Coordinates of N, CA and C in Angstrom, one line a residue:
G1 N 3.0 -10.7 16.6 CA 3.2 -9.1 16.9 C 2.7 -8.3 15.5
W2 N 2.7 -9.5 14.2 CA 2.5 -8.4 13.1 C 0.9 -8.0 12.7
M3 N 0.0 -8.8 13.1 CA -1.5 -8.6 13.1 C -2.4 -8.0 13.8
I4 N -3.3 -7.3 13.8 CA -4.3 -7.1 15.1 C -5.4 -7.4 14.8
D5 N -6.5 -8.3 15.6 CA -7.9 -8.7 15.1 C -9.0 -7.7 15.1
D6 N -9.7 -7.9 14.4 CA -10.8 -6.9 14.1 C -11.5 -6.2 16.0
W7 N -11.6 -7.3 16.9 CA -11.8 -6.3 17.8 C -11.0 -4.9 18.6
A8 N -9.3 -6.0 18.5 CA -8.1 -4.6 18.6 C -8.4 -3.7 17.6
L9 N -8.5 -4.1 17.0 CA -8.6 -2.5 15.7 C -9.6 -1.8 16.3
Y10 N -10.6 -2.3 16.5 CA -12.0 -1.5 16.8 C -11.8 0.1 18.1
N11 N -10.9 -1.4 19.4 CA -10.6 -0.3 20.7 C -9.5 0.8 20.3
V12 N -8.8 0.5 19.3 CA -7.7 1.3 18.8 C -8.9 2.6 18.5
L13 N -9.1 2.6 17.0 CA -9.9 3.2 16.2 C -10.9 4.2 17.3
N14 N -11.5 3.8 18.2 CA -12.6 4.0 18.9 C -11.8 4.9 20.6
K15 N -10.6 4.5 20.4 CA -10.0 5.5 21.8 C -8.8 6.4 21.0
N16 N -8.9 6.3 19.5 CA -7.8 7.1 18.9 C -8.6 8.7 19.0
W17 N -9.6 9.1 18.6 CA -10.0 10.4 18.2 C -9.4 11.2 19.8
E18 N -9.7 10.6 20.6 CA -9.6 11.3 22.2 C -7.8 12.1 22.0
Y19 N -7.2 11.5 21.3 CA -5.8 11.8 21.0 C -5.5 12.7 20.0
R20 N -6.3 12.6 19.4 CA -6.5 13.9 17.5 C -4.9 12.8 17.1
G21 N -5.0 11.8 16.9 CA -4.2 10.6 15.9 C -4.9 10.6 14.7
F22 N -4.5 9.5 14.1 CA -4.6 9.1 12.8 C -3.7 7.4 13.4
V23 N -4.8 6.6 12.6 CA -4.6 5.0 13.3 C -4.0 5.0 11.2
G24 N -2.8 3.9 11.3 CA -2.4 4.3 10.0 C -2.1 2.4 9.6
I25 N -3.0 2.2 8.6 CA -3.8 0.5 8.2 C -2.3 -0.3 7.3
H26 N -1.8 -0.7 7.4 CA -1.0 -1.6 6.7 C -1.9 -2.9 6.4
A27 N -3.0 -2.1 4.7 CA -4.0 -3.1 5.0 C -3.9 -4.8 4.0
E28 N -3.4 -5.7 4.6 CA -3.2 -7.0 3.9 C -4.4 -7.9 5.1
S29 N -4.8 -8.6 3.9 CA -5.8 -9.8 4.9 C -4.8 -10.9 5.3
A30 N -4.4 -10.6 6.1 CA -2.5 -11.5 6.8 C -2.9 -13.0 6.7
F31 N -4.3 -13.7 7.3 CA -4.1 -15.2 7.3 C -4.6 -15.4 5.6
I32 N -5.5 -14.9 5.2 CA -5.5 -14.9 3.5 C -3.9 -15.5 2.5
G33 N -3.4 -13.6 3.1 CA -1.9 -13.7 2.1 C -1.1 -15.0 2.9
E34 N -0.3 -15.4 4.2 CA 0.0 -16.1 4.7 C -0.4 -17.9 4.3
G35 N -1.7 -18.2 4.0 CA -2.0 -18.9 3.3 C -1.5 -19.4 2.2
L36 N -1.6 -18.4 1.3 CA -1.6 -18.5 0.0 C -0.3 -18.7 -0.2
R37 N 1.0 -18.1 0.5 CA 2.5 -18.3 0.6 C 2.2 -19.1 1.0
D38 N 2.0 -19.8 2.3 CA 2.7 -21.3 2.9 C 2.1 -21.9 1.5
R39 N 1.0 -22.3 0.9 CA 0.6 -23.3 -0.1 C 1.7 -23.4 -1.0
L40 N 2.2 -22.2 -1.9 CA 3.0 -21.9 -2.8 C 4.5 -22.5 -2.5
T41 N 4.1 -22.2 -1.2 CA 6.0 -22.6 -1.1 C 6.2 -24.3 -0.9
K42 N 5.5 -25.0 -0.1 CA 5.1 -26.5 -0.4 C 4.8 -26.8 -1.6
E43 N 4.2 -26.1 -2.2 CA 4.4 -26.9 -4.0 C 5.5 -26.7 -4.7
G44 N 6.9 -25.8 -4.3 CA 7.7 -25.9 -4.5 C 8.3 -24.2 -5.7
K45 N 7.1 -23.5 -5.5 CA 6.8 -22.2 -6.0 C 7.6 -21.2 -5.2
T46 N 8.5 -21.1 -5.1 CA 9.5 -20.4 -4.3 C 9.7 -19.4 -5.0
E47 N 9.9 -18.8 -6.6 CA 10.6 -17.6 -7.1 C 10.0 -16.5 -6.4
P48 N 10.8 -15.2 -7.3 CA 10.0 -14.2 -7.2 C 8.6 -14.0 -7.7
K49 N 8.5 -14.2 -8.6 CA 7.2 -14.4 -9.6 C 6.0 -14.9 -9.2
Y50 N 6.0 -15.5 -7.7 CA 5.2 -16.3 -7.2 C 4.7 -14.9 -6.0
H51 N 5.8 -14.0 -5.5 CA 5.3 -13.3 -4.3 C 3.8 -12.3 -4.5
P52 N 3.9 -11.7 -6.2 CA 2.3 -11.4 -6.4 C 0.7 -11.9 -6.1
I53 N 1.2 -13.6 -6.6 CA 0.6 -14.2 -6.9 C -0.1 -14.8 -5.4
S54 N 0.8 -14.6 -4.0 CA 0.5 -14.9 -2.9 C -0.3 -13.8 -2.3
K55 N -0.5 -12.6 -2.9 CA -1.0 -11.6 -2.1 C -1.5 -10.7 -3.4
P56 N -2.9 -11.3 -3.7 CA -3.5 -11.2 -4.7 C -4.4 -9.7 -4.4
N57 N -4.9 -9.0 -5.7 CA -5.9 -7.5 -5.3 C -6.4 -7.3 -4.1
F58 N -7.5 -9.2 -3.7 CA -8.3 -9.1 -2.7 C -7.7 -9.4 -1.3
V59 N -6.6 -9.8 -1.6 CA -5.8 -9.6 0.1 C -6.0 -7.9 0.6
E60 N -5.1 -7.3 -0.1 CA -5.9 -5.5 0.1 C -7.0 -5.6 0.1
A61 N -7.9 -5.6 -0.8 CA -9.2 -4.9 -0.9 C -10.0 -5.1 0.6
E62 N -9.7 -6.6 0.5 CA -11.0 -7.1 1.8 C -10.2 -6.3 3.1
A63 N -9.2 -6.0 3.4 CA -8.9 -5.6 4.2 C -8.7 -4.3 4.3
I64 N -8.9 -3.6 3.5 CA -9.5 -2.1 3.4 C -10.7 -1.5 3.6
Q65 N -11.7 -2.9 3.2 CA -12.9 -2.4 3.4 C -13.0 -3.1 4.8
R66 N -12.3 -3.7 5.4 CA -13.4 -4.1 6.9 C -13.0 -2.8 7.7
S67 N -11.5 -2.2 7.5 CA -11.5 -1.3 8.2 C -11.7 -0.3 8.0
C68 N -12.5 0.4 7.1 CA -12.9 1.4 6.5 C -14.8 1.1 7.4
A69 N -14.9 0.1 7.4 CA -16.4 0.0 8.0 C -16.0 -0.3 9.4
I70 N -15.0 -0.7 10.3 CA -14.5 -0.5 11.1 C -14.9 1.1 12.0
A71 N -13.9 1.7 11.2 CA -13.1 3.2 11.3 C -14.5 4.1 11.5
E72 N -15.7 3.7 10.6 CA -16.8 4.7 10.1 C -17.6 4.7 11.3
F73 N -17.5 3.1 12.4 CA -18.5 2.7 12.8 C -17.7 3.0 14.4
A74 N -16.8 3.2 15.1 CA -16.1 3.9 15.9 C -15.8 5.7 15.5
G75 N -15.7 5.8 14.4 CA -15.7 7.6 14.6 C -14.5 7.7 14.2
S76 N -13.8 7.1 13.4 CA -12.2 7.7 14.2 C -11.4 8.2 12.7
P77 N -10.6 9.1 12.4 CA -9.5 9.2 10.9 C -8.9 7.9 11.2
M78 N -8.4 7.5 10.0 CA -8.0 6.3 9.8 C -7.1 6.7 8.2
Y79 N -5.7 6.6 8.4 CA -5.2 6.2 7.1 C -4.2 5.5 6.9
I80 N -4.6 4.8 5.6 CA -4.2 3.8 4.7 C -2.8 3.9 3.7
V81 N -2.0 3.1 4.4 CA -0.4 3.6 3.6 C -0.7 2.1 2.4
H82 N 0.4 2.9 2.1 CA 1.0 2.1 0.4 C -0.3 1.7 -0.1
M83 N -1.0 2.1 -1.0 CA -2.7 1.1 -1.4 C -2.2 1.0 -2.8
S84 N -2.4 0.0 -3.1 CA -1.6 -0.4 -4.4 C -2.8 -1.3 -5.7
T85 N -4.3 -0.9 -5.0 CA -5.1 -1.4 -5.9 C -5.9 -0.5 -6.3
H86 N -6.8 -1.1 -7.6 CA -7.8 -0.5 -7.9 C -9.1 -0.1 -7.4
E87 N -9.2 -1.5 -6.7 CA -10.7 -1.8 -5.8 C -10.0 -1.2 -4.5
G88 N -8.7 -1.0 -4.0 CA -8.8 0.3 -3.1 C -9.3 1.5 -3.4
V89 N -8.7 2.2 -4.2 CA -9.1 3.4 -4.8 C -11.0 3.3 -4.7
E90 N -11.2 2.5 -5.5 CA -13.2 2.6 -5.2 C -13.3 2.3 -3.9
I91 N -13.1 1.5 -3.0 CA -13.4 1.5 -1.7 C -13.4 2.9 -0.4
V92 N -12.1 3.4 -0.8 CA -11.9 4.5 0.1 C -12.5 5.8 -0.5
G93 N -12.7 5.6 -2.4 CA -13.3 7.0 -2.5 C -15.2 7.1 -2.1
R94 N -15.8 5.6 -2.2 CA -17.0 5.7 -1.4 C -16.8 6.2 0.4
Y95 N -16.2 5.6 0.7 CA -16.1 5.9 2.5 C -15.9 8.1 1.9
R96 N -14.6 8.5 1.8 CA -14.8 9.5 1.6 C -15.8 10.7 0.9
A97 N -16.6 10.1 0.2 CA -18.0 10.5 -0.4 C -18.7 11.2 0.8
K98 N -19.0 10.5 1.5 CA -19.5 10.1 2.5 C -19.4 11.4 3.5
G99 N -17.9 11.9 3.4 CA -17.2 13.1 3.8 C -16.5 12.2 5.3
L100 N -16.7 11.5 5.4 CA -15.5 10.5 6.2 C -14.2 10.9 6.2
P101 N -13.7 10.8 7.3 CA -11.9 11.3 7.8 C -11.2 9.6 7.2
I102 N -11.3 9.8 6.1 CA -10.3 8.2 6.0 C -9.5 8.8 4.7
Y103 N -8.4 8.6 5.3 CA -7.0 8.8 3.7 C -6.5 7.8 3.5
S104 N -5.8 7.8 2.2 CA -4.9 7.0 1.5 C -3.8 7.2 1.4
E105 N -2.7 6.8 1.4 CA -1.5 7.4 0.5 C -0.8 5.7 -0.4
T106 N -0.4 6.2 -1.4 CA 0.6 5.1 -2.0 C 1.7 6.2 -3.3
C107 N 2.6 5.2 -3.5 CA 3.7 5.7 -3.9 C 4.2 5.6 -5.3
T108 N 5.2 5.7 -4.9 CA 6.4 6.1 -6.8 C 6.0 4.7 -7.2
H109 N 6.7 3.7 -6.7 CA 6.8 2.2 -7.2 C 5.2 1.9 -7.8
Y110 N 4.3 1.6 -6.9 CA 3.0 1.4 -7.9 C 2.0 2.7 -8.2
L111 N 2.9 3.3 -8.9 CA 2.5 4.4 -10.0 C 3.0 4.2 -10.9
T112 N 4.3 3.3 -11.0 CA 5.2 3.3 -12.0 C 5.3 2.1 -12.8
L113 N 5.7 0.8 -11.8 CA 6.1 -0.2 -12.0 C 4.8 -1.6 -11.5
T114 N 5.0 -2.0 -12.7 CA 4.1 -3.5 -12.6 C 4.6 -4.8 -12.6
D115 N 3.4 -5.3 -12.2 CA 4.0 -6.6 -11.2 C 5.4 -7.8 -12.2
A116 N 5.1 -6.9 -13.8 CA 6.4 -8.0 -14.2 C 7.8 -8.2 -13.8
V117 N 7.5 -6.4 -13.2 CA 9.5 -6.7 -12.2 C 9.2 -7.8 -11.4
H118 N 8.1 -8.3 -11.3 CA 9.0 -9.3 -10.0 C 9.4 -10.6 -10.4
G119 N 8.8 -10.8 -11.9 CA 9.1 -11.7 -12.7 C 9.9 -11.9 -13.3
S120 N 11.0 -10.2 -13.2 CA 12.2 -10.5 -13.7 C 13.3 -11.3 -13.6
P121 N 14.2 -12.0 -14.1 CA 15.2 -12.5 -14.4 C 16.4 -11.7 -13.3
D122 N 16.6 -10.4 -14.2 CA 17.3 -9.5 -13.4 C 17.1 -8.4 -12.1
L123 N 15.3 -8.4 -11.8 CA 15.4 -7.8 -10.8 C 14.2 -8.3 -9.8
G124 N 13.9 -9.6 -10.3 CA 13.1 -9.9 -9.1 C 13.4 -10.3 -8.1
I125 N 14.6 -10.6 -7.5 CA 14.8 -10.6 -5.9 C 15.0 -9.3 -5.4
Y126 N 15.6 -8.3 -5.8 CA 15.6 -6.9 -5.7 C 14.2 -6.1 -5.5
S127 N 13.1 -6.6 -6.3 CA 12.1 -5.6 -6.5 C 10.5 -6.5 -4.7
Q128 N 11.2 -7.3 -4.3 CA 10.5 -7.9 -3.0 C 9.6 -6.5 -2.5
L129 N 8.9 -6.3 -2.0 CA 8.2 -5.6 -1.1 C 7.0 -5.6 -1.0
S130 N 6.3 -5.4 -0.2 CA 4.6 -5.6 0.5 C 3.7 -4.1 0.6
P131 N 2.7 -4.1 -0.2 CA 2.0 -4.9 -0.8 C 2.7 -4.8 -2.2
P132 N 2.4 -6.5 -3.1 CA 3.8 -6.4 -4.5 C 3.4 -5.3 -5.3
L133 N 4.1 -4.9 -6.6 CA 3.5 -4.7 -7.4 C 2.5 -5.2 -8.1
R134 N 1.8 -4.2 -8.7 CA 0.5 -4.8 -9.4 C 0.2 -4.8 -11.0
K135 N -0.7 -4.2 -11.7 CA -1.4 -4.6 -12.8 C -1.5 -2.8 -13.5
Q136 N -1.0 -2.6 -14.8 CA -1.4 -1.4 -15.3 C -2.9 -0.6 -15.1
K137 N -4.1 -1.5 -14.7 CA -4.9 -1.2 -14.8 C -5.1 -0.6 -13.4
D138 N -4.3 -1.3 -12.5 CA -4.5 -0.4 -10.6 C -3.3 0.8 -11.0
I139 N -2.6 0.9 -11.8 CA -1.6 2.1 -11.8 C -2.5 3.8 -12.3
D140 N -3.3 3.0 -13.5 CA -4.0 4.0 -13.9 C -5.2 4.2 -13.1
A141 N -5.4 3.8 -12.2 CA -6.9 3.9 -11.1 C -6.3 4.8 -10.3
L142 N -5.5 4.5 -9.5 CA -4.1 4.9 -9.0 C -4.4 7.0 -8.8
W143 N -3.5 6.6 -10.2 CA -3.7 8.0 -11.0 C -4.6 8.5 -10.8
D144 N -5.7 8.5 -11.3 CA -7.7 8.3 -10.8 C -7.5 9.3 -9.9
G145 N -7.3 8.4 -8.9 CA -7.8 8.7 -7.7 C -6.6 9.6 -7.0
L146 N -5.6 9.8 -7.3 CA -4.8 11.2 -6.8 C -5.9 12.2 -7.5
A147 N -6.2 12.2 -8.8 CA -6.7 13.4 -9.6 C -8.0 13.8 -9.1
N148 N -8.5 13.1 -8.9 CA -10.2 13.3 -8.2 C -10.5 13.0 -6.6
G149 N -8.9 12.7 -6.3 CA -9.3 13.2 -4.6 C -9.7 11.1 -3.3
A150 N -9.7 10.8 -4.4 CA -10.4 9.5 -3.6 C -8.8 8.8 -3.3
V151 N -7.9 9.3 -3.6 CA -6.3 8.9 -2.8 C -5.5 9.9 -2.5
S152 N -5.1 10.8 -1.5 CA -5.0 11.5 -0.9 C -3.3 11.8 -0.9
L153 N -2.6 11.3 -0.5 CA -1.6 11.0 -0.4 C -0.3 10.9 -1.5
I154 N 1.0 10.7 -1.4 CA 2.0 10.2 -2.2 C 2.6 10.2 -1.3
G155 N 3.7 8.9 -0.6 CA 4.7 8.7 0.3 C 5.9 8.0 -0.3
S156 N 7.0 7.5 0.2 CA 8.1 6.8 -0.4 C 7.6 5.1 0.3
D157 N 7.2 5.4 1.3 CA 7.9 4.3 2.5 C 9.1 3.1 2.1
H158 N 9.7 4.6 2.3 CA 11.2 4.0 2.2 C 11.8 2.9 3.2
A159 N 12.5 1.7 2.6 CA 12.4 0.5 3.1 C 13.6 -0.3 2.5
P160 N 14.7 0.6 2.2 CA 16.1 -0.1 1.1 C 16.6 -1.0 1.9
F161 N 16.8 -2.1 0.6 CA 18.1 -3.5 2.0 C 19.0 -3.6 0.4
N162 N 20.4 -3.7 0.9 CA 21.0 -3.9 -0.2 C 21.3 -5.5 -1.0
K163 N 22.2 -5.3 -1.8 CA 21.9 -6.4 -3.0 C 21.8 -8.0 -2.1
A164 N 22.9 -8.0 -1.2 CA 23.2 -8.7 -0.8 C 22.3 -9.3 0.3
S165 N 21.5 -8.6 0.8 CA 20.1 -8.9 1.4 C 19.9 -9.7 1.4
K166 N 19.2 -9.1 -0.2 CA 17.8 -9.6 -1.0 C 18.5 -11.1 -1.7
E167 N 19.5 -11.0 -2.1 CA 20.2 -12.4 -2.3 C 20.1 -13.3 -1.2
T168 N 20.2 -13.3 -0.2 CA 21.0 -14.0 0.7 C 19.7 -14.9 1.5
G169 N 18.7 -13.6 1.4 CA 17.5 -14.1 1.5 C 16.2 -15.1 1.3
Y170 N 16.7 -14.8 -0.3 CA 16.2 -15.5 -1.2 C 17.0 -17.6 -1.2
K171 N 18.6 -17.7 -1.2 CA 19.0 -18.6 -1.0 C 18.2 -19.2 0.6
L172 N 17.5 -18.5 1.2 CA 17.3 -19.3 2.4 C 16.3 -19.7 2.1
G173 N 15.1 -19.3 1.8 CA 14.3 -19.9 1.4 C 12.7 -19.5 0.5
G174 N 13.8 -19.0 -0.4 CA 12.8 -18.3 -2.0 C 12.1 -17.0 -1.3
F175 N 11.4 -16.7 -2.3 CA 10.7 -15.7 -2.7 C 10.0 -15.1 -0.4
D176 N 9.8 -15.9 -0.2 CA 9.3 -16.1 1.5 C 10.4 -15.2 2.4
S177 N 11.3 -15.6 2.1 CA 12.9 -15.4 3.1 C 13.1 -13.9 2.5
I178 N 12.7 -13.4 1.2 CA 13.4 -12.0 1.0 C 13.1 -10.8 1.4
P179 N 13.9 -9.9 2.3 CA 13.4 -8.9 3.0 C 12.4 -7.7 2.4
N180 N 11.7 -7.6 2.9 CA 10.5 -6.8 2.5 C 11.1 -5.0 1.8
G181 N 11.2 -4.4 0.6 CA 11.3 -2.9 0.9 C 11.9 -2.8 -0.3
A182 N 12.2 -1.6 -0.5 CA 13.1 -0.5 -1.7 C 12.9 0.7 -1.5
P183 N 13.9 1.4 -2.2 CA 13.7 2.7 -1.6 C 12.6 3.2 -2.2
G184 N 12.4 5.0 -1.7 CA 11.1 5.7 -2.0 C 11.5 7.3 -1.8
V185 N 12.9 7.4 -1.0 CA 12.8 9.0 -1.0 C 13.3 9.9 -1.7
L186 N 14.4 9.1 -2.5 CA 14.9 10.5 -3.5 C 14.5 10.4 -4.8
E187 N 13.7 9.6 -5.0 CA 13.0 9.0 -6.1 C 11.5 9.6 -6.2
R188 N 10.9 10.0 -5.2 CA 9.3 10.5 -5.0 C 10.0 11.5 -5.9
M189 N 10.1 12.6 -5.9 CA 9.4 14.0 -6.1 C 9.8 13.9 -7.9
P190 N 11.1 13.6 -8.1 CA 10.9 13.9 -9.9 C 9.8 12.4 -10.6
V191 N 9.9 11.4 -9.7 CA 9.0 10.4 -10.3 C 7.6 11.2 -10.2
I192 N 7.4 12.1 -9.5 CA 6.0 12.2 -9.7 C 5.4 12.9 -10.4
F193 N 6.6 14.4 -10.6 CA 6.5 15.5 -12.0 C 6.5 14.7 -13.0
S194 N 7.3 13.6 -13.4 CA 8.0 13.1 -14.4 C 6.2 12.7 -15.1
E195 N 6.0 11.6 -14.0 CA 5.2 10.6 -14.5 C 3.7 11.3 -14.1
G196 N 3.4 12.9 -13.2 CA 2.7 13.2 -12.8 C 1.6 14.2 -14.1
V197 N 2.9 15.1 -13.5 CA 2.5 16.2 -13.8 C 3.1 16.3 -15.8
N198 N 3.9 16.1 -15.7 CA 4.2 16.1 -17.4 C 3.5 15.0 -18.3
K199 N 3.0 14.1 -17.5 CA 2.0 12.9 -18.9 C 0.7 13.2 -18.5
N200 N 0.2 15.0 -17.5 CA -0.9 15.2 -17.5 C -2.3 14.6 -16.7
R201 N -1.5 13.7 -16.0 CA -2.2 13.1 -14.8 C -2.6 13.6 -13.7
I202 N -1.6 14.9 -13.2 CA -2.4 15.5 -12.4 C -1.4 16.9 -12.7
S203 N -2.0 17.8 -12.0 CA -1.6 19.2 -11.9 C -0.4 19.6 -11.1
L204 N 0.5 20.7 -11.1 CA 1.7 20.7 -10.6 C 0.6 21.3 -9.1
P205 N -0.2 22.2 -9.0 CA -0.2 22.3 -7.6 C -1.2 20.8 -6.8
R206 N -1.9 20.5 -7.6 CA -1.8 18.5 -7.0 C -0.7 18.4 -6.5
M207 N 0.0 17.7 -7.1 CA 1.1 17.5 -6.9 C 2.0 18.3 -5.7
A208 N 1.9 19.4 -5.4 CA 2.0 19.7 -4.1 C 1.3 19.4 -3.2
E209 N 0.1 19.4 -3.6 CA -1.4 19.3 -2.5 C -1.1 17.6 -1.9
V210 N -0.5 16.5 -2.9 CA -0.2 15.3 -2.4 C 1.1 14.8 -1.9
T211 N 1.6 15.5 -2.1 CA 3.3 15.6 -1.6 C 3.8 15.9 0.0
T212 N 3.2 17.5 0.2 CA 2.5 18.1 0.7 C 1.9 18.8 1.7
T213 N 0.8 19.8 1.1 CA 0.0 20.3 1.9 C -1.7 19.2 2.5
T214 N -1.6 18.0 1.5 CA -2.3 18.1 3.0 C -2.4 17.5 4.2
W215 N -1.3 16.7 3.9 CA -0.8 16.0 5.0 C -0.8 16.7 6.3
R216 N 0.0 18.5 6.0 CA -0.5 19.6 6.3 C -1.8 20.0 7.5
S217 N -2.9 19.9 6.6 CA -4.2 20.4 6.5 C -4.9 19.3 7.2
V218 N -4.2 18.0 7.3 CA -5.4 16.7 7.7 C -4.5 16.8 9.2
R219 N -2.7 17.2 9.6 CA -2.6 17.0 10.7 C -2.7 17.6 11.4
N220 N -3.1 19.4 11.2 CA -3.9 20.3 11.7 C -5.7 20.3 12.4

C-alpha cells in the first residue's frame, strides 16, 4: 500500500486538475531502494550508517524525473515533498523553466545536516528519516534552488518519535526497523533565519515566500 505504479500515477494526475488540487509525491524509486535495503540487511549491514547507502541520490532523482515527465504529459500540477538531492533541484528546475506547475519542497534537516549524522554513535539511531540526509553538495544545491526559484518551499515534514521507539525498532531489526521521522515544526523558522538569511543564502523577503506566501499563491 505504500507504492503507486506509473499508470495509476498518470490517472491520478490526469484527473487531478478537474478538482484544482495538487498531487503530493514522495519521490523514491521503491523497488530499487527496498532491494538495496534487503541486500544490505541480508549481508548483516544493519547499522544506521547503512540507511543512506540503501537510498542513494539516484533513488530520489529517478522518481522525480519520472513523475515530472508524467505530470507534464498529464497536464497536472504536482508537489514534490521533502526533496533532498542536488539532482532533484536540477530536474525540477528544468521543468519549472518550461513554465510547468511543478513545485518542490525541502526541509530544514536537508538544509543543515549531512549523512554523517546517520553514522554517529550518539545520533545514528535517532536520525532515521526518509529520504536520508545527504552530502554538503546537496545542501548547497538546495539553498541555491531556494534562492533561484527551482525549490519553491521549505516544509517541516514533522514526524517525531521518542527515543524508546527508535531504540526498540533498532533492536528488532536494525536500521530497517527504526521508525522513520524527526521533529521539524518548532525548528523550521529559526533554522531558516539563522542558516538562510543570516548567512546570506536567501533574503528575508525570500524567506517569507518559501515559508508562507508561495503556498498561498499556489493554492489560489
